[in-house]
Amino acid sequence: MNVTLKRSFLLLAATSKPSYRYFSAHLAPKPADPSKSTVANTELRARLKIDLAAALRASKKREVSVIKSLLADFITAEKSTQGAPEALSDLVRRAVKRRDEAIAQYIVAEREDMAEIERNEIEILKRYIPALMGVEEIEKLVVSCVGNVGAVSAKDFGKVVKAVKETVENPAVLDMKMVTEVAKKLHD
């Protein structure tokens, strides 16, 4: 411990103000509320940690790098939203999108070797994206939600989309563009 830090602890303890414990307890970042985290996030996070351990044992450097970056993105998102975790599958999709954009830039710059690295990373990331619902399943879900909400006109479109989101256990399996298209088609 350096001398300056030691003095500040001693001064803090000697004053009549509350102790260091008070400051650490009240000024430390609050942990995430476990009730807000979804089951899908915890399952995917556990799978990532298991796969990370396996990749480390197998000395797969690229896979280790991708998985660590995903876990870091999730921790960053968790801290930036004050404990309300974002869907991990959304972070994975965003990571795939970033790499797709990087591939396009590498191709323009005639760096096929770097584009191939990004393609390999996308293949690793795709393992962690949940399979999306099919069009038929979405149509059935939207029709049932239209009946439940009692939607009659295009004004009720937002209520239908909200009901569809709430009906599904894991919203990450929904392609929201497809949901809106199906809902608009039904209202037309």
PDB file of N, CA and C in Angstrom, residues 133 138 141-142 157 160-162 164-165 174-185:
ATOM      1  N   MET A 133     -38.610 -17.975 -35.119  1.00  0.00           N
ATOM      2  CA  MET A 133     -39.880 -18.631 -35.413  1.00  0.00           C
ATOM      3  C   MET A 133     -40.161 -18.530 -36.909  1.00  0.00           C
ATOM      4  N   ILE A 138     -45.616 -17.427 -36.669  1.00  0.00           N
ATOM      5  CA  ILE A 138     -45.853 -16.007 -36.385  1.00  0.00           C
ATOM      6  C   ILE A 138     -47.268 -15.621 -36.789  1.00  0.00           C
ATOM      7  N   LEU A 141     -49.660 -16.856 -34.197  1.00  0.00           N
ATOM      8  CA  LEU A 141     -49.517 -16.057 -32.989  1.00  0.00           C
ATOM      9  C   LEU A 141     -50.176 -14.692 -33.145  1.00  0.00           C
ATOM     10  N   VAL A 142     -49.975 -14.058 -34.287  1.00  0.00           N
ATOM     11  CA  VAL A 142     -50.564 -12.738 -34.529  1.00  0.00           C
ATOM     12  C   VAL A 142     -52.084 -12.842 -34.588  1.00  0.00           C
ATOM     13  N   PHE A 157     -52.824  -1.649 -34.147  1.00  0.00           N
ATOM     14  CA  PHE A 157     -51.632  -2.352 -34.619  1.00  0.00           C
ATOM     15  C   PHE A 157     -50.559  -2.455 -33.518  1.00  0.00           C
ATOM     16  N   VAL A 160     -51.362  -5.060 -30.880  1.00  0.00           N
ATOM     17  CA  VAL A 160     -51.161  -6.435 -31.350  1.00  0.00           C
ATOM     18  C   VAL A 160     -49.685  -6.816 -31.246  1.00  0.00           C
ATOM     19  N   VAL A 161     -48.804  -5.937 -31.697  1.00  0.00           N
ATOM     20  CA  VAL A 161     -47.370  -6.220 -31.663  1.00  0.00           C
ATOM     21  C   VAL A 161     -46.904  -6.369 -30.210  1.00  0.00           C
ATOM     22  N   LYS A 162     -47.401  -5.521 -29.327  1.00  0.00           N
ATOM     23  CA  LYS A 162     -47.043  -5.608 -27.913  1.00  0.00           C
ATOM     24  C   LYS A 162     -47.540  -6.923 -27.313  1.00  0.00           C
ATOM     25  N   VAL A 164     -48.038  -9.716 -28.915  1.00  0.00           N
ATOM     26  CA  VAL A 164     -47.224 -10.808 -29.464  1.00  0.00           C
ATOM     27  C   VAL A 164     -45.923 -10.933 -28.670  1.00  0.00           C
ATOM     28  N   LYS A 165     -45.288  -9.797 -28.377  1.00  0.00           N
ATOM     29  CA  LYS A 165     -44.042  -9.811 -27.601  1.00  0.00           C
ATOM     30  C   LYS A 165     -44.258 -10.416 -26.221  1.00  0.00           C
ATOM     31  N   LEU A 174     -38.329 -14.141 -31.929  1.00  0.00           N
ATOM     32  CA  LEU A 174     -39.215 -13.407 -32.834  1.00  0.00           C
ATOM     33  C   LEU A 174     -38.416 -12.518 -33.768  1.00  0.00           C
ATOM     34  N   ASP A 175     -38.775 -12.546 -35.029  1.00  0.00           N
ATOM     35  CA  ASP A 175     -38.255 -11.574 -35.983  1.00  0.00           C
ATOM     36  C   ASP A 175     -39.297 -10.465 -36.027  1.00  0.00           C
ATOM     37  N   MET A 176     -39.013  -9.355 -35.368  1.00  0.00           N
ATOM     38  CA  MET A 176     -40.015  -8.303 -35.219  1.00  0.00           C
ATOM     39  C   MET A 176     -40.416  -7.691 -36.556  1.00  0.00           C
ATOM     40  N   LYS A 177     -39.527  -7.681 -37.531  1.00  0.00           N
ATOM     41  CA  LYS A 177     -39.897  -7.197 -38.857  1.00  0.00           C
ATOM     42  C   LYS A 177     -40.989  -8.090 -39.451  1.00  0.00           C
ATOM     43  N   MET A 178     -40.823  -9.398 -39.261  1.00  0.00           N
ATOM     44  CA  MET A 178     -41.805 -10.347 -39.766  1.00  0.00           C
ATOM     45  C   MET A 178     -43.135 -10.172 -39.038  1.00  0.00           C
ATOM     46  N   VAL A 179     -43.091  -9.944 -37.730  1.00  0.00           N
ATOM     47  CA  VAL A 179     -44.315  -9.746 -36.951  1.00  0.00           C
ATOM     48  C   VAL A 179     -45.066  -8.525 -37.459  1.00  0.00           C
ATOM     49  N   THR A 180     -44.354  -7.421 -37.681  1.00  0.00           N
ATOM     50  CA  THR A 180     -45.028  -6.217 -38.160  1.00  0.00           C
ATOM     51  C   THR A 180     -45.591  -6.414 -39.572  1.00  0.00           C
ATOM     52  N   GLU A 181     -44.842  -7.125 -40.433  1.00  0.00           N
ATOM     53  CA  GLU A 181     -45.351  -7.381 -41.782  1.00  0.00           C
ATOM     54  C   GLU A 181     -46.642  -8.205 -41.742  1.00  0.00           C
ATOM     55  N   VAL A 182     -46.635  -9.258 -40.921  1.00  0.00           N
ATOM     56  CA  VAL A 182     -47.814 -10.133 -40.821  1.00  0.00           C
ATOM     57  C   VAL A 182     -48.988  -9.352 -40.237  1.00  0.00           C
ATOM     58  N   ALA A 183     -48.740  -8.538 -39.221  1.00  0.00           N
ATOM     59  CA  ALA A 183     -49.809  -7.749 -38.608  1.00  0.00           C
ATOM     60  C   ALA A 183     -50.374  -6.735 -39.611  1.00  0.00           C
ATOM     61  N   LYS A 184     -49.510  -6.107 -40.395  1.00  0.00           N
ATOM     62  CA  LYS A 184     -49.991  -5.155 -41.403  1.00  0.00           C
ATOM     63  C   LYS A 184     -50.789  -5.867 -42.482  1.00  0.00           C
ATOM     64  N   LYS A 185     -50.325  -7.066 -42.870  1.00  0.00           N
ATOM     65  CA  LYS A 185     -51.036  -7.826 -43.899  1.00  0.00           C
ATOM     66  C   LYS A 185     -52.447  -8.192 -43.411  1.00  0.00           C
TER      67      LYS A 185
END
